mmCIF file of C-alpha atoms in Angstrom:
data_model
loop_
_atom_site.group_PDB
_atom_site.id
_atom_site.type_symbol
_atom_site.label_atom_id
_atom_site.label_comp_id
_atom_site.label_asym_id
_atom_site.label_seq_id
_atom_site.Cartn_x
_atom_site.Cartn_y
_atom_site.Cartn_z
ATOM 1 C CA MET A 13 -47.193 238.352 54.463
ATOM 2 C CA ALA A 14 -50.692 237.384 55.566
ATOM 3 C CA ASP A 15 -51.767 233.565 55.950
ATOM 4 C CA HIS A 16 -51.013 232.517 52.417
ATOM 5 C CA MET A 17 -49.837 230.155 50.466
ATOM 6 C CA LEU A 18 -46.571 230.492 48.628
ATOM 7 C CA THR A 19 -46.167 229.790 44.609
ATOM 8 C CA LYS A 20 -43.077 228.840 43.471
ATOM 9 C CA GLU A 21 -42.702 232.219 42.163
ATOM 10 C CA GLU A 22 -42.530 233.670 45.117
ATOM 11 C CA ILE A 23 -40.910 230.829 46.627
ATOM 12 C CA LEU A 24 -37.384 231.727 44.296
ATOM 13 C CA ARG A 25 -37.750 235.569 44.698
ATOM 14 C CA ILE A 26 -37.968 235.555 48.327
ATOM 15 C CA ALA A 27 -34.535 233.359 48.270
ATOM 16 C CA LYS A 28 -33.206 235.656 45.752
ATOM 17 C CA GLN A 29 -34.419 238.760 47.406
ATOM 18 C CA THR A 30 -32.894 237.649 50.777
ATOM 19 C CA GLY A 31 -29.488 236.372 49.632
ATOM 20 C CA HIS A 32 -30.347 232.745 50.338
ATOM 21 C CA SER A 33 -30.972 229.193 48.508
ATOM 22 C CA VAL A 34 -33.912 228.090 48.573
ATOM 23 C CA TYR A 35 -32.498 225.051 51.206
ATOM 24 C CA ASP A 36 -31.826 227.540 53.447
ATOM 25 C CA LEU A 37 -35.641 228.838 53.697
ATOM 26 C CA LEU A 38 -36.500 225.068 54.869
ATOM 27 C CA ARG A 39 -38.294 224.687 58.040
ATOM 28 C CA THR A 40 -36.117 221.599 59.287
ATOM 29 C CA SER A 41 -38.624 221.269 62.200
ATOM 30 C CA SER A 42 -41.241 220.585 60.044
ATOM 31 C CA PRO A 43 -42.571 217.127 59.422
ATOM 32 C CA VAL A 44 -42.420 216.492 56.300
ATOM 33 C CA TYR A 45 -38.947 217.555 56.174
ATOM 34 C CA LYS A 46 -38.039 214.986 59.172
ATOM 35 C CA GLU A 47 -39.609 212.800 55.962
ATOM 36 C CA LYS A 48 -38.084 213.764 53.448
ATOM 37 C CA GLY A 49 -34.857 215.786 54.042
ATOM 38 C CA GLU A 50 -32.613 213.879 52.064
ATOM 39 C CA GLU A 51 -34.420 213.691 49.519
ATOM 40 C CA LEU A 52 -34.670 217.532 49.674
ATOM 41 C CA LEU A 53 -31.337 217.898 50.041
ATOM 42 C CA HIS A 54 -30.644 216.829 46.248
ATOM 43 C CA MET A 55 -33.176 218.766 44.647
ATOM 44 C CA LYS A 56 -32.051 222.204 42.198
ATOM 45 C CA ASP A 57 -34.325 225.553 43.765
ATOM 46 C CA GLU A 58 -36.984 225.267 41.220
ATOM 47 C CA GLU A 59 -37.615 222.048 42.377
ATOM 48 C CA LEU A 60 -37.411 222.278 45.419
ATOM 49 C CA ALA A 61 -39.634 225.674 45.838
ATOM 50 C CA ASN A 62 -42.582 223.524 44.000
ATOM 51 C CA VAL A 63 -42.412 220.786 46.499
ATOM 52 C CA ILE A 64 -42.496 223.792 49.379
ATOM 53 C CA ALA A 65 -45.014 225.518 47.470
ATOM 54 C CA SER A 66 -47.608 222.189 47.630
ATOM 55 C CA GLU A 67 -46.220 222.256 51.352
ATOM 56 C CA PRO A 68 -46.422 224.982 53.195
ATOM 57 C CA THR A 69 -45.224 223.501 56.424
ATOM 58 C CA LEU A 70 -41.404 223.334 54.811
ATOM 59 C CA ILE A 71 -41.093 226.896 54.448
ATOM 60 C CA LYS A 72 -39.587 229.061 57.852
ATOM 61 C CA ARG A 73 -42.223 231.767 59.434
ATOM 62 C CA PRO A 74 -42.609 234.480 59.208
ATOM 63 C CA ILE A 75 -41.966 236.198 56.273
ATOM 64 C CA TYR A 76 -42.754 239.988 56.822
ATOM 65 C CA GLN A 77 -42.945 242.069 53.263
ATOM 66 C CA ILE A 78 -42.217 245.569 53.719
ATOM 67 C CA ASP A 79 -42.892 247.480 50.768
ATOM 68 C CA ASN A 80 -40.617 245.141 48.393
ATOM 69 C CA THR A 81 -37.969 243.771 50.375
ATOM 70 C CA PHE A 82 -38.981 240.987 52.084
ATOM 71 C CA TYR A 83 -37.781 239.074 55.678
ATOM 72 C CA VAL A 84 -37.688 235.810 56.670
ATOM 73 C CA ARG A 85 -37.595 234.775 60.595
ATOM 74 C CA PRO A 86 -36.107 238.454 61.596
ATOM 75 C CA ASP A 87 -35.161 238.868 64.658
ATOM 76 C CA GLU A 88 -36.267 241.241 67.232
ATOM 77 C CA GLU A 89 -33.743 244.011 66.095
ATOM 78 C CA THR A 90 -34.768 244.099 62.866
ATOM 79 C CA LEU A 91 -38.464 243.192 63.626
ATOM 80 C CA ARG A 92 -37.634 246.489 65.482
ATOM 81 C CA ARG A 93 -36.635 248.612 62.267
ATOM 82 C CA ILE A 94 -39.284 247.144 59.928
ATOM 83 C CA LEU A 95 -42.320 247.806 61.961
ATOM 84 C CA PRO A 96 -44.412 250.592 62.797
ATOM 85 C CA GLN A 97 -44.470 251.771 65.978
ATOM 86 C CA SER A 98 -48.022 252.338 67.476
#
């Protein structure tokens, strides 16, 4: 996705569509995660999605949306398969 701040609804949709929990989308190297990690562990998906929406450094990147499918930090093989060849 282009440089775009994700909404809570988009974060929940990405998690559901990729078969992950919202927690799985967290970037654990984020300074915010390092500060609030324990607190984040105990949040429900909706609450955590709200926090991620307000603290965008918390979400793993890159996220690609191709058609209606999301890919979160895809590996090289997946990237070769999903991205148009130039």
